[in-house]
C-alpha positions as CSV (number, residue, x, y, z in Angstrom):
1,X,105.7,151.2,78.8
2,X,107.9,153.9,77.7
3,X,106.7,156.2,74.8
4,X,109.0,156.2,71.9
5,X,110.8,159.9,71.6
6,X,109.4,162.3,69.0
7,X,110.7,161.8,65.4
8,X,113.8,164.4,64.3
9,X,114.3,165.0,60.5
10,X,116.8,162.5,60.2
11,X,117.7,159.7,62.5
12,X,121.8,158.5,62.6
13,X,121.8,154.7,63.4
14,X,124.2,152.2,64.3
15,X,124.1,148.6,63.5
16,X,126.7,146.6,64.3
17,X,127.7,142.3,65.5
18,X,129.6,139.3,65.7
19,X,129.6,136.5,63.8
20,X,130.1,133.0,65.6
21,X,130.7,130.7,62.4
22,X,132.2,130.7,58.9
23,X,131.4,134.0,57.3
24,X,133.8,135.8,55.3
25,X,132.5,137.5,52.5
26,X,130.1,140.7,52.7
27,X,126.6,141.1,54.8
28,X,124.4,143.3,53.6
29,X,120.9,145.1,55.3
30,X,117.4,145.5,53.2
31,X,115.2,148.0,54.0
32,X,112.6,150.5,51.9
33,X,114.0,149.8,48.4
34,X,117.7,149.9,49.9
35,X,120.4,147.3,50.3
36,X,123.7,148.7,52.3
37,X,126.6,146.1,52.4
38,X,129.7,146.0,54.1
39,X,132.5,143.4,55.1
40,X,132.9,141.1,57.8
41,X,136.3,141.5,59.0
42,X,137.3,139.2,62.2
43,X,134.2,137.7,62.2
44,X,132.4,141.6,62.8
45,X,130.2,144.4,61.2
46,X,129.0,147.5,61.3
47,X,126.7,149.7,59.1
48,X,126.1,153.3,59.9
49,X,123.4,155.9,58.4
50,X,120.1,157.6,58.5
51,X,116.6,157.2,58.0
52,X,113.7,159.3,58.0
53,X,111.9,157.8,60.3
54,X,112.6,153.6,62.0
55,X,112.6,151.3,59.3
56,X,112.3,147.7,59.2
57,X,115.1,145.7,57.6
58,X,116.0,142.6,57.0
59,X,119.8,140.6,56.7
60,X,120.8,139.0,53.5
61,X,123.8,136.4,53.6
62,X,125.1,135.4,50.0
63,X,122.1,135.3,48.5
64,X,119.7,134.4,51.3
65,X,117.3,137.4,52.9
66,X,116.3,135.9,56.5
67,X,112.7,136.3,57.6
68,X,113.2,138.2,60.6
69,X,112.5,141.5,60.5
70,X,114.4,144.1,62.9
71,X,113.9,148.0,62.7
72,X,117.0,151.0,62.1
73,X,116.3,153.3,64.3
74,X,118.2,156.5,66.2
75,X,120.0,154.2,68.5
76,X,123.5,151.3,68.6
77,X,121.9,148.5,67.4
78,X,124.1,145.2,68.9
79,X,123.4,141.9,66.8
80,X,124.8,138.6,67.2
81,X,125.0,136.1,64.7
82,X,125.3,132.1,64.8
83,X,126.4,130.5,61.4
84,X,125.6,127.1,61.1
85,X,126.3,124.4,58.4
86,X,122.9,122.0,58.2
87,X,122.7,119.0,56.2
88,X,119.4,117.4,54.7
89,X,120.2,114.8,52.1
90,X,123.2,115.0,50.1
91,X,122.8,118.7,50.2
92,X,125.1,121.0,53.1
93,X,123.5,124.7,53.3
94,X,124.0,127.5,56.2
95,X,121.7,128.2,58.4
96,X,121.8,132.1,60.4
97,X,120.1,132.4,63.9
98,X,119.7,136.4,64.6
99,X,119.5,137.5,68.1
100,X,119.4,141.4,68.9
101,X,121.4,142.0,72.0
102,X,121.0,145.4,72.8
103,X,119.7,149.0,71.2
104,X,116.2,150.4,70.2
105,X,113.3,150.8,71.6
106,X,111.1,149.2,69.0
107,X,112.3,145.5,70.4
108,X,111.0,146.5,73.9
109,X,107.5,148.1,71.9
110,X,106.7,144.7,70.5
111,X,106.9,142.4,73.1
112,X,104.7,144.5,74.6
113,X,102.3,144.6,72.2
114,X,103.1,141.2,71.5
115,X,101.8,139.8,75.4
116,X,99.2,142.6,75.1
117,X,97.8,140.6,72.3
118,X,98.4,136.9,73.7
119,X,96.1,138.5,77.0
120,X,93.4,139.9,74.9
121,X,90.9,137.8,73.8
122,X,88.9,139.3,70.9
123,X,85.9,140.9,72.3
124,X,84.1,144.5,71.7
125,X,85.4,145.6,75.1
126,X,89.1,144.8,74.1
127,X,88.8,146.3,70.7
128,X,88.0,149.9,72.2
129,X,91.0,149.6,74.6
130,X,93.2,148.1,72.1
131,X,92.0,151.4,69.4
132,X,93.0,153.8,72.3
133,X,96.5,152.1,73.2
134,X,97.8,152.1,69.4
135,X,96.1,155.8,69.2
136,X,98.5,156.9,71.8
137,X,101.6,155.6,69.8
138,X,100.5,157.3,66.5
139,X,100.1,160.2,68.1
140,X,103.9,160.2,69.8
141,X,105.7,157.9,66.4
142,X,103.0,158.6,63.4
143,X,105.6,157.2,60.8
144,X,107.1,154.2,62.6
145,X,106.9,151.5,60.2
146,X,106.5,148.6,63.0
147,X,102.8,150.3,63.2
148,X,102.1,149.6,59.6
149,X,102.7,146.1,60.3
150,X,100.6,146.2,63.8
151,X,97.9,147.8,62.3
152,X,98.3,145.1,59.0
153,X,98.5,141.7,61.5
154,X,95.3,143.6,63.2
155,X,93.5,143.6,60.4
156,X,94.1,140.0,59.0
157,X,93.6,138.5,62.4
158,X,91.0,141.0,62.8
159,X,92.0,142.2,66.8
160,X,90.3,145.4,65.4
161,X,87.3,146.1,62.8
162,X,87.2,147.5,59.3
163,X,86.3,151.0,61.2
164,X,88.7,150.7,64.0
165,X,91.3,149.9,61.6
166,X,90.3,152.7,59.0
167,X,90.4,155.4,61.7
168,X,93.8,154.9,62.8
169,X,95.4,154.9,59.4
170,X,93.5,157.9,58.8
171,X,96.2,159.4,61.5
172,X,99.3,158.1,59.6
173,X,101.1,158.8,56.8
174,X,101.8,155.8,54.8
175,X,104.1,156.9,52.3
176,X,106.0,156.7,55.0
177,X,105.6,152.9,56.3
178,X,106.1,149.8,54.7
179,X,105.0,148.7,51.1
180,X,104.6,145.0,51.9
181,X,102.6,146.0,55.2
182,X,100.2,148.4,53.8
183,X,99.6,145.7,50.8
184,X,99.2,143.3,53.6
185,X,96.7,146.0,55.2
186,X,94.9,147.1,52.1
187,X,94.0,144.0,51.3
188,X,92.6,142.6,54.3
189,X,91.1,145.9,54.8
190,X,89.0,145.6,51.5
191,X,87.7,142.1,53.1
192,X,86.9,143.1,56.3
193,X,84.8,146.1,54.5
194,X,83.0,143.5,52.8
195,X,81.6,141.6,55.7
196,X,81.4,144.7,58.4
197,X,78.8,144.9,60.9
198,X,75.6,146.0,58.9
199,X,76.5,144.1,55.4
200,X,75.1,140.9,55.1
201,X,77.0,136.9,54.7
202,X,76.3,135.4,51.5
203,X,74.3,132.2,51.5
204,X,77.7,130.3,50.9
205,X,77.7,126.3,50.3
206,X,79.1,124.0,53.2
207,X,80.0,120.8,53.7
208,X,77.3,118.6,56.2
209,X,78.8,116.0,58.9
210,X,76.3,113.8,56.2
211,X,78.9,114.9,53.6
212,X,75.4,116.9,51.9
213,X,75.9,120.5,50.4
214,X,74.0,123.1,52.5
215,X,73.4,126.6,51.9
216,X,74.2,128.9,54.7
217,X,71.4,131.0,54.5
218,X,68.6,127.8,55.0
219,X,70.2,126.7,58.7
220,X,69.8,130.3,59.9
221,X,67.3,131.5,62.6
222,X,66.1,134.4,64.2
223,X,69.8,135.4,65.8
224,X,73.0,132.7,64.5
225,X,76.4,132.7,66.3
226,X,78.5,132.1,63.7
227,X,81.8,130.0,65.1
228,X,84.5,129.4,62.9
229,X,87.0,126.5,64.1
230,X,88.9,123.5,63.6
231,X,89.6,120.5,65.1
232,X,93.2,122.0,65.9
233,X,92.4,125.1,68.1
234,X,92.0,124.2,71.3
235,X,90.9,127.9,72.6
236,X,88.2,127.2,69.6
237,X,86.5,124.2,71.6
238,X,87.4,125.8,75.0
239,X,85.1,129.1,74.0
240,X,82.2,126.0,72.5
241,X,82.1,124.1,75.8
242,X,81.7,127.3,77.6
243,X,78.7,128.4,75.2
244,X,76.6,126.2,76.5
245,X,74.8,127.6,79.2
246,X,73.8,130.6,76.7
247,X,72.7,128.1,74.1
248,X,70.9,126.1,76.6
249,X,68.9,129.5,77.7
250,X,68.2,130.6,74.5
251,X,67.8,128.2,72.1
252,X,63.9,128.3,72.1
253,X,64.1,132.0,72.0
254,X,65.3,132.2,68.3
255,X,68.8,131.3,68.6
256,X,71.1,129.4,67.2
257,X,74.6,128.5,66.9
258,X,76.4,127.2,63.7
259,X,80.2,125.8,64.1
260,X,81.6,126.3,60.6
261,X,85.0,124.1,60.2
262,X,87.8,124.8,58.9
263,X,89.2,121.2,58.9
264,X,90.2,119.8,55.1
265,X,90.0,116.7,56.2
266,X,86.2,115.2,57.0
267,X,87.3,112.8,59.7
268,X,89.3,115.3,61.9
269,X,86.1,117.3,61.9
270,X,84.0,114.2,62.7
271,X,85.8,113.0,65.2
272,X,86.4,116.3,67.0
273,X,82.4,117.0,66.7
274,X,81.6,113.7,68.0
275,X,83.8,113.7,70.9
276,X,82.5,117.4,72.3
277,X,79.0,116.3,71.0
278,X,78.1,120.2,71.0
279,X,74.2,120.4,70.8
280,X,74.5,123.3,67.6
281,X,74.4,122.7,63.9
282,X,78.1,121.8,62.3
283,X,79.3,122.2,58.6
284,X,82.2,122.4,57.3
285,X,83.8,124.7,54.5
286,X,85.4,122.8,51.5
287,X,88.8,123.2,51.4
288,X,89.2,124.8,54.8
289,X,91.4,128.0,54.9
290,X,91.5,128.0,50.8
291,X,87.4,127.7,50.7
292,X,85.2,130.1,49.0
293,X,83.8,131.6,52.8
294,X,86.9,131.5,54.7
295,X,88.9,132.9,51.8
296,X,86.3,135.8,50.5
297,X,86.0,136.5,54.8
298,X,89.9,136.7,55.1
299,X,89.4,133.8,57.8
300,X,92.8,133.2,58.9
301,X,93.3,133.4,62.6
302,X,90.7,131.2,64.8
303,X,88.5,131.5,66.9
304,X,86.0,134.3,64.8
305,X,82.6,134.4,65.5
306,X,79.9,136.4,63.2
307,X,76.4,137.5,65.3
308,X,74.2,137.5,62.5
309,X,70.1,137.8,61.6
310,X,68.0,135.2,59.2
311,X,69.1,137.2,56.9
312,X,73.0,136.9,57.3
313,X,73.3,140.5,58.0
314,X,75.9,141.1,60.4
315,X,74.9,142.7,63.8
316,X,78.1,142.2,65.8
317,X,81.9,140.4,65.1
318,X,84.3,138.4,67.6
319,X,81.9,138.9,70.7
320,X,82.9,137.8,74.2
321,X,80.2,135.3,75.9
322,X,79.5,138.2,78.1
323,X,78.2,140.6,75.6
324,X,76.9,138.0,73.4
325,X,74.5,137.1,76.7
326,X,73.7,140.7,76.6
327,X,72.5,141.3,73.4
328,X,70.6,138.3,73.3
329,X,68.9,139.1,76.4
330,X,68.1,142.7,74.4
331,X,66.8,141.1,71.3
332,X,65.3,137.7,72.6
333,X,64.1,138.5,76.2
């Protein structure tokens, strides 16, 4: 991959398109607290100005800002724009599909970060090579607000750890990045500080395939792998089948494993837990997603898994089988 070039005091941009529909009335570009308009005339556009640094932006048609988010940045940005009409009910609206034909490097920057991401599986080993690759960008484009988001969507899927995360934004200065990313950041941050390796789970209630209440801390043994799934996530019971073996070997060594759900509804769970008929404990969290342990643990990408003592103090997070065999075969053999 190509490094992005060193940032100047001011960057010029060019953003310009086509639009392929009805559209005759002014488009306009959101970015920082900013909104730039200018006419479509003959079914084109173009804006032209400067940032301090790339910038992500967003289009607004009439009143509608779409949810894609592009970045203004020293370059000829080249859009093309599809206007459609769309009718549900009685009620006709237009819908806009955004494609980015040409310009900028920060397209190119995440899909590679993007298949990066979709080829890493969380483990310890990947997190160290994933802190050193978005180190290396920092270093070249500190102020690029596409890393604000990175480092945010890192966080809340937690790819990286409360430290990991913290020691890269040490590097960055993020008064110059995105407000809504570094709320995005900040707050995941403050749960992923909550429940780092070395603090301890809270004996949270879960559901039982019985439909009993169970506190957490009573199913705990010497060492818990601590799975968080649903009967969705395919990868989730994928990684289960292939724990097996390491359950199977340690299981009268002090270990245990504890599949937590994430299912709202009971049955989905039941049925997926009877089908794999997995050896391990299963509960469920009330209210999935939204429950007290997935919500105060900012549970919201699957698989996780939690390595953690009788106690519920966390010794290690998101664990690859291979390193999980390791450490048990530290602590148990």
């Amino acid at each position: 991959m190509q490094p992005l070039d060193k940032q100047s005091t001011r960057l010029p941009y060019v953003l310009k398109g086509s639009i392929n529909g009805e559209f005759d009335d002014f488009i306009r570009i959101r970015y920082d607290d900013q909104i730039d308009s200018v006419e479509v005339i003959n079914n084109s556009f173009q804006f032209e100005g400067e940032v301090s640094s790339p910038k992500a932006f967003r289009f607004t048609f009439d009143s509608i800002t779409t949810s894609d988010v592009f970045y203004l940045e020293n370059d000829t940005l080249v859009f093309d724009i599809i206007v459609d009409e769309v009718k549900l009910d009685q009620d006709t609206f237009k819908d806009y599909e955004i494609r980015q034909l040409s310009g900028g490097k920060t397209k190119d920057l995440k899909a590679y970060m993007n298949t990066l991401l979709k080829s890493s599986s969380k483990s310890k080993k990947n997190r160290s090579l994933l802190v050193k690759e978005i180190d290396s960008l920092i270093k070249i484009y500190p102020n690029h607000d596409y890393l604000g988001k990175l480092l945010s969507e890192l966080s809340m899927k937690q790819y990286l750890l409360y430290t990991d995360i913290r020691g890269l934004v040490s590097k960055i200065n993020i008064d110059e990045l995105n407000p809504h990313d570094i709320g995005v950041l900040e707050k995941y941050q403050q749960k992923r500080r909550n429940y780092q390796i070395g603090s301890e789970i809270p004996s949270f209630e879960l559901i039982s395939i019985t439909s009993e209440t169970v506190k957490l801390r009573s199913e705990l043994s010497k060492l818990n792998l601590i799975i968080f799934w649903d009967s969705w996530c395919e990868e989730c019971k994928s990684k289960q089948a292939d724990l097996l073996e390491i359950y199977r070997s340690y299981k009268f060594e002090g270990f245990e494993v504890i599949g937590v759900s994430l299912d709202t509804n009971q049955q989905d769970w039941i049925t997926a837990v009877s089908q794999k008929s997995f050896p391990w404990k299963s509960l469920r969290v009330e209210s999935g997603f939204t429950g007290k342990m997935a919500s105060e643990m900012g549970i919201v990408d699957l698989p996780q898994n939690y390595l953690v003592d009788k106690k519920g103090r966390i010794i290690e997070i998101n664990l690859s089988l291979d390193e999980l065999k390791t450490i048990l075969s530290a602590l148990l053999d």
